Coordinates of C-alpha atoms in Angstrom, one line a residue:
Chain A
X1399 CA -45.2 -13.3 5.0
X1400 CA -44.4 -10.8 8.0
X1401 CA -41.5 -13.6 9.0
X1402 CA -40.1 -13.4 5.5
X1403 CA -40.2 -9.7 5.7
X1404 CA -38.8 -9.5 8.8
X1405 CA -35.9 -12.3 8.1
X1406 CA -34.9 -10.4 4.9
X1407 CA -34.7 -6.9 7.1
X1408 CA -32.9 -8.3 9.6
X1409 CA -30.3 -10.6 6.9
X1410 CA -29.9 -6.4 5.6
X1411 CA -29.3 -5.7 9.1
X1412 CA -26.5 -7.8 9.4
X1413 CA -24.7 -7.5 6.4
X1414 CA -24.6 -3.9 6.3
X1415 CA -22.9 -3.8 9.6
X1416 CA -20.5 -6.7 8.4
X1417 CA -19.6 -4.5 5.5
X1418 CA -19.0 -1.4 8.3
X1419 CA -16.8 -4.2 10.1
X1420 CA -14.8 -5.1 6.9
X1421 CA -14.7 -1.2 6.0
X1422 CA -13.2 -0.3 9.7
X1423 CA -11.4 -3.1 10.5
X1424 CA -11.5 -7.0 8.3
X1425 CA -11.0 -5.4 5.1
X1426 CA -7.6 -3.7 5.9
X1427 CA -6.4 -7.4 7.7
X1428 CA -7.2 -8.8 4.1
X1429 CA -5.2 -6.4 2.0
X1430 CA -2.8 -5.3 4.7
X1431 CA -1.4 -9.0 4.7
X1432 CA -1.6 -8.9 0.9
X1433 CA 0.1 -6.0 0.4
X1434 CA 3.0 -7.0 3.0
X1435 CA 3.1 -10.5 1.1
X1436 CA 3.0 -9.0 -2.5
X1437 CA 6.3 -6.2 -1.8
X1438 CA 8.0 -9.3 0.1
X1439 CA 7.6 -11.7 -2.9
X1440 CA 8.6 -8.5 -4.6
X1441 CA 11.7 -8.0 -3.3
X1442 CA 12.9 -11.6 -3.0
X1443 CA 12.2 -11.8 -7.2
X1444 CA 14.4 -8.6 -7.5
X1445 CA 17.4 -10.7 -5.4
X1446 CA 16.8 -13.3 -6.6
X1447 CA 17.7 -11.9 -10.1
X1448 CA 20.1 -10.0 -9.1
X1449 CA 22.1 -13.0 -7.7
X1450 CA 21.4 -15.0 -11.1
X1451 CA 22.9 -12.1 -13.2
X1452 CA 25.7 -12.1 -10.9
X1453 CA 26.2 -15.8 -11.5
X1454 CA 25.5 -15.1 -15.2
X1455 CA 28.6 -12.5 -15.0
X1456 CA 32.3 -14.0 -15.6
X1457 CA 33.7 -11.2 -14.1
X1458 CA 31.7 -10.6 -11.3
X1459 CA 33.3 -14.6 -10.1
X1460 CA 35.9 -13.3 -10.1
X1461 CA 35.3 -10.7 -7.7
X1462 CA 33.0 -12.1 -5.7
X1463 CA 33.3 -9.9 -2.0
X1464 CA 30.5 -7.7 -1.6
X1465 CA 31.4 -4.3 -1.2
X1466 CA 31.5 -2.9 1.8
X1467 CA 27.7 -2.7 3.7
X1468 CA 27.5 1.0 4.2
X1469 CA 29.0 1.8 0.7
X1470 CA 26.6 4.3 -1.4
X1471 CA 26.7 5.6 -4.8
X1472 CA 25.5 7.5 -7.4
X1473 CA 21.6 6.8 -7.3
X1474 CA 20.2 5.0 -10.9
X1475 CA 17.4 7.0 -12.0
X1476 CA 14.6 4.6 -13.4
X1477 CA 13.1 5.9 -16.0
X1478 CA 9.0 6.4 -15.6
X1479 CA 6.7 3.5 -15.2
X1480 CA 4.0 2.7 -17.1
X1481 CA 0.7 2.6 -15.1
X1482 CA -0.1 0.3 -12.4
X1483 CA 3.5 -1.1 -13.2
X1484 CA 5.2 -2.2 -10.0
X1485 CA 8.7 -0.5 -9.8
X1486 CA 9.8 0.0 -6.3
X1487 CA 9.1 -1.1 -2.4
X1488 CA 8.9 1.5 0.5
X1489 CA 10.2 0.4 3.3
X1490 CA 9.6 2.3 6.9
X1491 CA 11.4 0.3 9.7
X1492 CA 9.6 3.2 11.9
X1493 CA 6.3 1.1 11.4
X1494 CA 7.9 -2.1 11.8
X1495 CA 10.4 -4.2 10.0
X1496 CA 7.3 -5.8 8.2
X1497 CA 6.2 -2.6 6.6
X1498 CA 6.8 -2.8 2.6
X1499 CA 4.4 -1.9 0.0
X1500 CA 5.0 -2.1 -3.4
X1501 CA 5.1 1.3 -5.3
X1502 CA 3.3 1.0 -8.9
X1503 CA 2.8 4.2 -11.7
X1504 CA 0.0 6.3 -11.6
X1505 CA -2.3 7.2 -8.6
X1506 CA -5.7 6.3 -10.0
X1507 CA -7.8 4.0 -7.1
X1508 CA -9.2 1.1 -9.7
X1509 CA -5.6 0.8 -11.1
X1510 CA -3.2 1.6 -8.7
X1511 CA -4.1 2.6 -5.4
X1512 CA -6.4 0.0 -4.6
X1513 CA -5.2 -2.7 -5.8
X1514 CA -1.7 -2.2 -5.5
X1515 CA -1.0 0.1 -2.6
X1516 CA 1.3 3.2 -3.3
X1517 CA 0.9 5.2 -6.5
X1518 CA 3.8 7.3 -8.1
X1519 CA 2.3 10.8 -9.4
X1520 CA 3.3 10.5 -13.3
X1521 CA 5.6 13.3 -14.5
X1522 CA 7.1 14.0 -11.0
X1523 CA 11.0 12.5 -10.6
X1524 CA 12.0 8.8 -9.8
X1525 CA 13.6 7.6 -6.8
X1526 CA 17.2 9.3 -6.3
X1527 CA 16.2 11.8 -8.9
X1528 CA 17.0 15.8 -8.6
X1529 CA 13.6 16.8 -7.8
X1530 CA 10.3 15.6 -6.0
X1531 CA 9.3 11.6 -5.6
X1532 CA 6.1 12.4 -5.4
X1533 CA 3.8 9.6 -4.2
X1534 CA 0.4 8.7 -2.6
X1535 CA -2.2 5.8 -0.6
X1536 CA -4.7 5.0 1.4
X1537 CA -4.7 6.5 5.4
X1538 CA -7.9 4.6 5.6
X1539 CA -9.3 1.3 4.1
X1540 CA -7.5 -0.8 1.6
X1541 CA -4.7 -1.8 3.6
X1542 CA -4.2 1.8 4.3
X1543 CA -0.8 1.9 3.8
X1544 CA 0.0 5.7 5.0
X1545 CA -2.0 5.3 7.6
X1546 CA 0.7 6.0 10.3
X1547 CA 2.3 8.8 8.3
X1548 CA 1.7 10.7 11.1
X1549 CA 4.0 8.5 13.5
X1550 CA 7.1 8.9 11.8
X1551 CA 9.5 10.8 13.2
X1552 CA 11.9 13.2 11.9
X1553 CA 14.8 12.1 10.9
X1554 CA 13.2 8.0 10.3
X1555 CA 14.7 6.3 7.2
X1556 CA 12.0 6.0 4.2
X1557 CA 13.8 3.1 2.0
X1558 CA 12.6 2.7 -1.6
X1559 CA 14.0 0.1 -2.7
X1560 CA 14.2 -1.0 -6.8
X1561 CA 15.5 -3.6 -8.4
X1562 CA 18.9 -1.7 -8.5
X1563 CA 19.0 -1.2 -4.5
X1564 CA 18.0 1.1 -2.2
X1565 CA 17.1 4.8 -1.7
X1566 CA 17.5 6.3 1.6
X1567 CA 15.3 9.4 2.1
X1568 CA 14.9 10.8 6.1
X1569 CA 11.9 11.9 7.0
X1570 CA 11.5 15.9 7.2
X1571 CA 8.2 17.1 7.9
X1572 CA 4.2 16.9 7.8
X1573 CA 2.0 19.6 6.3
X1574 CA -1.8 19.2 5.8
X1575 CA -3.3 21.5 3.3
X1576 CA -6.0 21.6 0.6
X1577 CA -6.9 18.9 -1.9
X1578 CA -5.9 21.3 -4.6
X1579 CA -2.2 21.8 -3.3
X1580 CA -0.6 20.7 -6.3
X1581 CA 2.2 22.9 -5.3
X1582 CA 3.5 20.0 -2.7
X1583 CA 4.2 18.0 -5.6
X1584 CA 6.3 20.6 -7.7
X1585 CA 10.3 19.4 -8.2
X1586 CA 11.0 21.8 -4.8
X1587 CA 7.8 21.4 -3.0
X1588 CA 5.8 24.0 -2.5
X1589 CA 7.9 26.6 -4.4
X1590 CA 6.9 27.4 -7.8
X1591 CA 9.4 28.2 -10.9
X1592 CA 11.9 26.6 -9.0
X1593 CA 14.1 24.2 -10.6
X1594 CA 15.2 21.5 -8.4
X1595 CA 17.5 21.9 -6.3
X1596 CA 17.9 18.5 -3.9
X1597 CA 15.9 15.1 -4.2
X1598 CA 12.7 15.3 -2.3
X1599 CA 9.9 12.5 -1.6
X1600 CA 6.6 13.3 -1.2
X1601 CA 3.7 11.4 0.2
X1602 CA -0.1 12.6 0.2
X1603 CA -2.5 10.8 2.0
X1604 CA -6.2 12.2 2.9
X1605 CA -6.7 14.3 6.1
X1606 CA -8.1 13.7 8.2
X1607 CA -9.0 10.1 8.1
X1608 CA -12.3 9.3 6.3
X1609 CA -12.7 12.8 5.4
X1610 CA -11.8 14.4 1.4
X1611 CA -11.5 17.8 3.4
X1612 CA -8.0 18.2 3.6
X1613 CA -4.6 16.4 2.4
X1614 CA -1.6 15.1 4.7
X1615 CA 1.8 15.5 3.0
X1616 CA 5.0 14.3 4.7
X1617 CA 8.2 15.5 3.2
X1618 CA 11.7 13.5 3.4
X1619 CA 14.9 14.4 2.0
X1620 CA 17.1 12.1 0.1
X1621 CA 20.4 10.7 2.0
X1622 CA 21.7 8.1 0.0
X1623 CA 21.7 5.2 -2.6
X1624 CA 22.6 1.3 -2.2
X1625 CA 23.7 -0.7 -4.7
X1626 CA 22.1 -4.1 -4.6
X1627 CA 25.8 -5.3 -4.5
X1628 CA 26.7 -3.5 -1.0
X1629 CA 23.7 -5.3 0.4
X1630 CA 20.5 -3.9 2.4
X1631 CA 21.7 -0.7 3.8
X1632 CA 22.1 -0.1 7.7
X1633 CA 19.3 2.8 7.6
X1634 CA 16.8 -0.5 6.5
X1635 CA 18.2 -3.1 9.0
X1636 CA 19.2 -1.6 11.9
X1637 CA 16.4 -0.5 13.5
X1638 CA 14.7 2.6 14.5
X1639 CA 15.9 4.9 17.7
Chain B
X867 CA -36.8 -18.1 4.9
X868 CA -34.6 -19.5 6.9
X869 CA -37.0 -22.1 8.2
X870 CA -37.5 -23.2 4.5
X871 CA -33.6 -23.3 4.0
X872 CA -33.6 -25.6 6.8
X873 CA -36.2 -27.9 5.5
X874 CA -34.6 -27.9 1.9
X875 CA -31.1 -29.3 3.4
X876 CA -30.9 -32.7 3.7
X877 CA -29.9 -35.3 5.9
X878 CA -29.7 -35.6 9.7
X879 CA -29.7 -32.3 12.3
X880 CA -25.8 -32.5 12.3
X881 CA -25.4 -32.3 8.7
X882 CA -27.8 -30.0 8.3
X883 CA -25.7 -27.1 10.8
X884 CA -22.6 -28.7 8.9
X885 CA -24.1 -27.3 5.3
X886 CA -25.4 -24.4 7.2
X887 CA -22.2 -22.9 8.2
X888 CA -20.6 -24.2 4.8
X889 CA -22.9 -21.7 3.3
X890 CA -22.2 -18.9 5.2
X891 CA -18.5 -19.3 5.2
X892 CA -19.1 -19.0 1.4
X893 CA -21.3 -15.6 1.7
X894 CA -19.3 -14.4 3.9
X895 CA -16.0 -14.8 1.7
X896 CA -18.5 -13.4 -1.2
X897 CA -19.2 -10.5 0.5
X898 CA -15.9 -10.1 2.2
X899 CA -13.6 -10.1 -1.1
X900 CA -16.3 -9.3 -4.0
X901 CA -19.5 -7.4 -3.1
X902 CA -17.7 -5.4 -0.4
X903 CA -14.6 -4.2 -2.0
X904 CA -16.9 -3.5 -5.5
X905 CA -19.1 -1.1 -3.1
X906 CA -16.5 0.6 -1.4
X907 CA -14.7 1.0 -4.9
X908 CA -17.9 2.2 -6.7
X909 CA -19.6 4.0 -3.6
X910 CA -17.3 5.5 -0.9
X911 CA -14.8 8.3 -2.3
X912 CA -11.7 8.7 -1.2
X913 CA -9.4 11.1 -2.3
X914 CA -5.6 11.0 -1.5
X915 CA -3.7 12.6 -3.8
X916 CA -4.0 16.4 -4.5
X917 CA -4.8 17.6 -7.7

Protein backbone atom coordinates (compact mmCIF):
# COMPACT_ATOMS: atom_id res chain seq x y z
CA UNK A 1 0.00 0.00 0.00
CA UNK A 2 3.03 2.37 0.99
CA UNK A 3 4.57 1.28 -2.60
CA UNK A 4 1.44 2.29 -4.33
CA UNK A 5 1.55 5.46 -2.43
CA UNK A 6 4.86 6.18 -2.99
CA UNK A 7 4.67 5.14 -6.95
CA UNK A 8 1.70 7.52 -7.44
CA UNK A 9 3.84 10.49 -5.62
CA UNK A 10 6.70 9.94 -7.45
CA UNK A 11 4.58 9.37 -11.14
CA UNK A 12 3.29 13.38 -9.76
CA UNK A 13 6.79 13.98 -9.30
CA UNK A 14 7.59 13.46 -12.67
CA UNK A 15 5.02 14.79 -14.64
CA UNK A 16 4.91 17.99 -13.02
CA UNK A 17 8.46 18.70 -13.82
CA UNK A 18 7.75 17.29 -17.49
CA UNK A 19 4.99 19.90 -17.67
CA UNK A 20 7.82 22.67 -16.27
CA UNK A 21 10.04 21.19 -19.15
CA UNK A 22 7.22 21.58 -21.87
CA UNK A 23 6.33 25.07 -20.26
CA UNK A 24 10.19 26.36 -20.50
CA UNK A 25 11.35 24.67 -23.23
CA UNK A 26 9.29 21.37 -25.44
CA UNK A 27 6.26 23.24 -25.64
CA UNK A 28 7.53 26.27 -27.55
CA UNK A 29 9.63 23.51 -30.04
CA UNK A 30 5.97 22.14 -30.65
CA UNK A 31 4.21 25.35 -31.62
CA UNK A 32 7.29 27.26 -32.72
CA UNK A 33 7.70 24.71 -35.64
CA UNK A 34 3.90 24.92 -36.09
CA UNK A 35 3.65 28.34 -36.25
CA UNK A 36 6.78 28.65 -38.76
CA UNK A 37 5.00 25.70 -40.85
CA UNK A 38 1.41 27.25 -40.65
CA UNK A 39 2.64 31.21 -42.02
CA UNK A 40 4.88 29.22 -44.69
CA UNK A 41 1.87 27.13 -46.03
CA UNK A 42 0.31 30.55 -45.60
CA UNK A 43 2.14 32.32 -47.79
CA UNK A 44 2.73 29.75 -50.57
CA UNK A 45 -1.48 29.53 -50.72
CA UNK A 46 -1.41 33.36 -51.18
CA UNK A 47 1.21 32.82 -54.40
CA UNK A 48 -0.04 30.33 -55.36
CA UNK A 49 -3.35 32.30 -56.04
CA UNK A 50 -1.91 34.98 -56.99
CA UNK A 51 -0.18 33.25 -59.90
CA UNK A 52 -3.56 31.37 -60.90
CA UNK A 53 -5.44 34.78 -61.15
CA UNK A 54 -2.64 35.91 -63.17
CA UNK A 55 -3.02 32.98 -65.49
CA UNK A 56 -6.80 33.50 -65.17
CA UNK A 57 -6.17 37.22 -66.51
CA UNK A 58 -6.01 37.77 -70.55
CA UNK A 59 -4.35 40.76 -70.14
CA UNK A 60 -1.97 40.12 -67.67
CA UNK A 61 -0.40 37.29 -70.70
CA UNK A 62 0.05 39.70 -72.39
CA UNK A 63 2.28 41.55 -70.18
CA UNK A 64 3.86 39.06 -68.50
CA UNK A 65 7.41 40.83 -67.07
CA UNK A 66 7.26 41.39 -63.56
CA UNK A 67 7.77 44.77 -62.63
CA UNK A 68 10.70 45.87 -61.52
CA UNK A 69 11.92 44.11 -57.87
CA UNK A 70 12.23 47.25 -55.81
CA UNK A 71 9.07 48.86 -57.33
CA UNK A 72 6.47 50.11 -54.35
CA UNK A 73 3.15 51.51 -54.41
CA UNK A 74 0.35 52.81 -52.91
CA UNK A 75 -0.22 50.34 -49.89
CA UNK A 76 -3.98 48.33 -50.21
CA UNK A 77 -5.69 48.79 -47.00
CA UNK A 78 -7.51 45.48 -46.01
CA UNK A 79 -10.40 46.09 -44.47
CA UNK A 80 -10.68 44.54 -40.65
CA UNK A 81 -10.71 40.91 -40.07
CA UNK A 82 -13.05 38.99 -38.45
CA UNK A 83 -11.68 37.17 -35.28
CA UNK A 84 -9.12 34.63 -35.25
CA UNK A 85 -9.26 35.18 -39.10
CA UNK A 86 -5.69 34.77 -40.59
CA UNK A 87 -4.90 37.90 -42.75
CA UNK A 88 -1.29 38.72 -42.87
CA UNK A 89 2.44 37.10 -42.13
CA UNK A 90 5.19 39.08 -40.14
CA UNK A 91 8.23 38.54 -41.29
CA UNK A 92 11.57 39.65 -39.29
CA UNK A 93 14.70 38.54 -41.34
CA UNK A 94 16.45 40.12 -38.01
CA UNK A 95 15.40 36.74 -36.31
CA UNK A 96 16.20 34.63 -39.17
CA UNK A 97 14.95 34.13 -42.55
CA UNK A 98 12.59 31.43 -41.04
CA UNK A 99 10.77 33.75 -38.81
CA UNK A 100 6.99 34.17 -40.02
CA UNK A 101 3.98 33.98 -38.06
CA UNK A 102 0.68 34.33 -39.27
CA UNK A 103 -1.21 37.48 -37.99
CA UNK A 104 -5.01 36.63 -37.26
CA UNK A 105 -7.94 39.37 -35.76
CA UNK A 106 -8.42 39.83 -32.28
CA UNK A 107 -5.94 39.33 -29.35
CA UNK A 108 -7.86 37.06 -27.15
CA UNK A 109 -5.42 33.79 -25.91
CA UNK A 110 -8.19 30.80 -26.57
CA UNK A 111 -8.87 32.37 -30.01
CA UNK A 112 -6.09 34.06 -31.27
CA UNK A 113 -2.99 34.25 -29.48
CA UNK A 114 -2.56 30.85 -28.59
CA UNK A 115 -3.55 29.14 -31.12
CA UNK A 116 -2.58 31.22 -33.87
CA UNK A 117 0.32 33.38 -32.89
CA UNK A 118 -0.02 37.18 -33.47
CA UNK A 119 -3.24 38.97 -32.78
CA UNK A 120 -4.36 42.37 -34.53
CA UNK A 121 -5.95 44.75 -31.76
CA UNK A 122 -9.58 45.21 -33.39
CA UNK A 123 -10.39 48.91 -34.20
CA UNK A 124 -6.68 49.98 -34.65
CA UNK A 125 -5.60 50.44 -38.61
CA UNK A 126 -4.50 47.62 -41.13
CA UNK A 127 -1.23 47.21 -42.55
CA UNK A 128 -0.15 50.36 -44.72
CA UNK A 129 -2.88 52.27 -43.13
CA UNK A 130 -2.56 56.16 -41.86
CA UNK A 131 -2.48 55.32 -38.27
CA UNK A 132 -1.28 52.56 -35.79
CA UNK A 133 -0.96 48.57 -36.77
CA UNK A 134 -1.37 47.66 -33.56
CA UNK A 135 -0.49 44.05 -32.75
CA UNK A 136 0.45 41.55 -29.97
CA UNK A 137 1.92 37.59 -28.75
CA UNK A 138 3.47 35.60 -26.64
CA UNK A 139 7.39 36.67 -25.28
CA UNK A 140 7.01 33.40 -23.39
CA UNK A 141 5.41 30.00 -24.03
CA UNK A 142 3.36 29.14 -27.02
CA UNK A 143 5.84 29.52 -29.51
CA UNK A 144 6.56 32.84 -28.13
CA UNK A 145 6.64 34.59 -31.06
CA UNK A 146 7.86 38.20 -29.78
CA UNK A 147 10.04 36.70 -27.76
CA UNK A 148 13.24 38.43 -29.32
CA UNK A 149 11.47 41.80 -29.61
CA UNK A 150 14.11 43.00 -27.72
CA UNK A 151 16.94 41.98 -30.33
CA UNK A 152 15.80 43.90 -33.10
CA UNK A 153 17.57 46.60 -34.05
CA UNK A 154 16.74 49.94 -35.20
CA UNK A 155 16.31 50.43 -38.36
CA UNK A 156 15.42 46.15 -39.06
CA UNK A 157 12.72 45.61 -41.74
CA UNK A 158 9.33 44.26 -40.09
CA UNK A 159 7.52 42.69 -43.36
CA UNK A 160 3.84 42.03 -43.20
CA UNK A 161 3.02 40.43 -45.78
CA UNK A 162 -0.92 39.89 -47.15
CA UNK A 163 -2.28 38.39 -49.79
CA UNK A 164 -1.73 41.61 -51.85
CA UNK A 165 2.19 41.81 -51.04
CA UNK A 166 4.19 43.21 -48.70
CA UNK A 167 4.49 46.06 -46.00
CA UNK A 168 7.74 47.29 -45.10
CA UNK A 169 7.80 48.94 -41.61
CA UNK A 170 11.57 49.70 -39.96
CA UNK A 171 11.93 49.20 -36.69
CA UNK A 172 11.96 52.49 -34.37
CA UNK A 173 12.04 51.92 -30.76
CA UNK A 174 11.19 49.85 -27.53
CA UNK A 175 9.24 51.19 -24.55
CA UNK A 176 8.08 49.15 -21.56
CA UNK A 177 5.24 50.62 -19.65
CA UNK A 178 2.17 49.60 -17.71
CA UNK A 179 -0.41 47.01 -18.68
CA UNK A 180 -2.96 49.78 -18.83
CA UNK A 181 -0.98 51.91 -21.54
CA UNK A 182 -3.67 51.83 -24.01
CA UNK A 183 -2.19 55.02 -25.17
CA UNK A 184 0.66 52.91 -27.18
CA UNK A 185 -1.99 51.70 -29.31
CA UNK A 186 -3.73 55.14 -30.14
CA UNK A 187 -3.46 56.05 -34.31
CA UNK A 188 -0.08 58.27 -33.11
CA UNK A 189 1.16 56.23 -30.28
CA UNK A 190 1.15 57.50 -27.25
CA UNK A 191 -0.39 60.91 -28.13
CA UNK A 192 -3.91 61.41 -27.45
CA UNK A 193 -6.47 63.49 -29.78
CA UNK A 194 -4.09 63.15 -32.37
CA UNK A 195 -5.27 62.19 -35.62
CA UNK A 196 -2.85 60.24 -37.50
CA UNK A 197 -0.31 61.50 -38.94
CA UNK A 198 2.14 58.54 -40.53
CA UNK A 199 1.59 54.62 -40.44
CA UNK A 200 2.86 53.14 -37.28
CA UNK A 201 3.09 49.30 -36.12
CA UNK A 202 2.81 48.46 -32.86
CA UNK A 203 3.76 45.32 -30.99
CA UNK A 204 2.97 44.59 -27.17
CA UNK A 205 4.36 41.66 -25.63
CA UNK A 206 4.52 41.15 -21.68
CA UNK A 207 7.59 42.46 -19.65
CA UNK A 208 9.40 41.12 -18.43
CA UNK A 209 9.23 37.53 -19.41
CA UNK A 210 6.82 35.39 -17.22
CA UNK A 211 5.76 38.35 -15.39
CA UNK A 212 2.01 40.43 -16.03
CA UNK A 213 3.94 43.47 -14.27
CA UNK A 214 4.78 45.46 -17.11
CA UNK A 215 4.22 45.58 -21.11
CA UNK A 216 7.07 45.68 -23.89
CA UNK A 217 6.07 47.84 -26.93
CA UNK A 218 8.31 48.10 -29.94
CA UNK A 219 7.39 50.89 -32.43
CA UNK A 220 8.25 50.69 -36.33
CA UNK A 221 7.51 53.08 -38.88
CA UNK A 222 6.04 52.33 -42.26
CA UNK A 223 8.56 52.54 -45.44
CA UNK A 224 6.94 50.97 -48.12
CA UNK A 225 4.38 48.66 -49.92
CA UNK A 226 5.08 45.65 -52.55
CA UNK A 227 2.83 44.52 -54.84
CA UNK A 228 2.70 40.83 -55.13
CA UNK A 229 3.50 41.52 -58.88
CA UNK A 230 7.12 43.25 -58.15
CA UNK A 231 7.98 40.18 -56.20
CA UNK A 232 9.29 39.68 -52.41
CA UNK A 233 10.78 42.99 -51.66
CA UNK A 234 14.77 43.43 -51.08
CA UNK A 235 14.03 44.65 -47.26
CA UNK A 236 12.57 40.64 -46.93
CA UNK A 237 15.39 38.89 -48.94
CA UNK A 238 18.34 40.44 -48.59
CA UNK A 239 19.41 39.98 -45.35
CA UNK A 240 20.00 41.79 -42.23
CA UNK A 241 23.33 44.24 -41.66
CA UNK B 1 1.55 -0.13 -9.53
CA UNK B 2 3.94 -0.47 -11.81
CA UNK B 3 4.86 -4.01 -10.79
CA UNK B 4 1.10 -4.95 -11.53
CA UNK B 5 1.33 -3.16 -14.93
CA UNK B 6 4.14 -5.31 -15.57
CA UNK B 7 2.42 -8.51 -14.69
CA UNK B 8 -0.78 -7.47 -16.70
CA UNK B 9 1.39 -7.14 -20.06
CA UNK B 10 1.73 -10.09 -21.91
CA UNK B 11 4.17 -12.01 -23.60
CA UNK B 12 7.95 -12.44 -23.25
CA UNK B 13 10.45 -9.75 -21.15
CA UNK B 14 11.14 -8.06 -24.66
CA UNK B 15 7.71 -7.46 -25.48
CA UNK B 16 6.84 -6.51 -22.41
CA UNK B 17 9.53 -3.21 -22.44
CA UNK B 18 8.29 -2.99 -26.13
CA UNK B 19 4.49 -2.16 -24.84
CA UNK B 20 6.05 -0.38 -21.98
CA UNK B 21 7.55 2.33 -23.83
CA UNK B 22 4.54 2.26 -26.43
CA UNK B 23 2.65 3.36 -23.53
CA UNK B 24 4.55 6.09 -22.45
CA UNK B 25 5.28 7.49 -25.83
CA UNK B 26 1.32 7.69 -25.79
CA UNK B 27 1.17 9.57 -22.23
CA UNK B 28 3.73 11.44 -22.98
CA UNK B 29 2.14 12.85 -26.43
CA UNK B 30 -1.19 13.09 -24.11
CA UNK B 31 0.24 15.20 -21.76
CA UNK B 32 2.51 16.98 -24.11
CA UNK B 33 -0.26 18.26 -26.68
CA UNK B 34 -3.62 17.92 -24.53
CA UNK B 35 -3.40 17.97 -20.67
CA UNK B 36 -0.43 20.38 -20.76
CA UNK B 37 -1.47 23.03 -23.14
CA UNK B 38 -5.36 22.84 -21.47
CA UNK B 39 -3.40 23.68 -17.97
CA UNK B 40 -1.36 26.34 -19.05
CA UNK B 41 -4.49 27.77 -21.02
CA UNK B 42 -6.81 27.47 -18.05
CA UNK B 43 -4.14 28.01 -15.21
CA UNK B 44 -1.11 30.15 -15.97
CA UNK B 45 -2.02 33.96 -16.97
CA UNK B 46 -0.38 35.68 -19.32
CA UNK B 47 -1.15 38.99 -20.36
CA UNK B 48 0.35 40.66 -23.53
CA UNK B 49 -1.57 43.07 -24.72
CA UNK B 50 -2.38 46.37 -22.79
CA UNK B 51 -5.74 47.29 -22.08
Amino acid sequence: MVGILGEILITLGVVTLLFVAWQLWIGDVIYGAERAAQAEQQSEIWQEEYEEQVQATPQATETPTPAPADSTADPVILAQPADAQIFGIMWIPRLGPDYHVNIAGGVTRARTLDPIGIGHYPGTQMPGEMGNFAVAAHRTTWGKPFNRIAEIHVGDAIVVETPDGWYTYRFRSLEYVRPSAVEVILPVPQEVGVSANDRYLTMTSCSPMYSLAERIVGYSAFESFTPRSAGAPASLTGGVA
Amino acid sequence: MYAGLWRLLPGPWWLRVLLLVILAAAVLYGLFFHVFPWVSATFLPQEVTVE
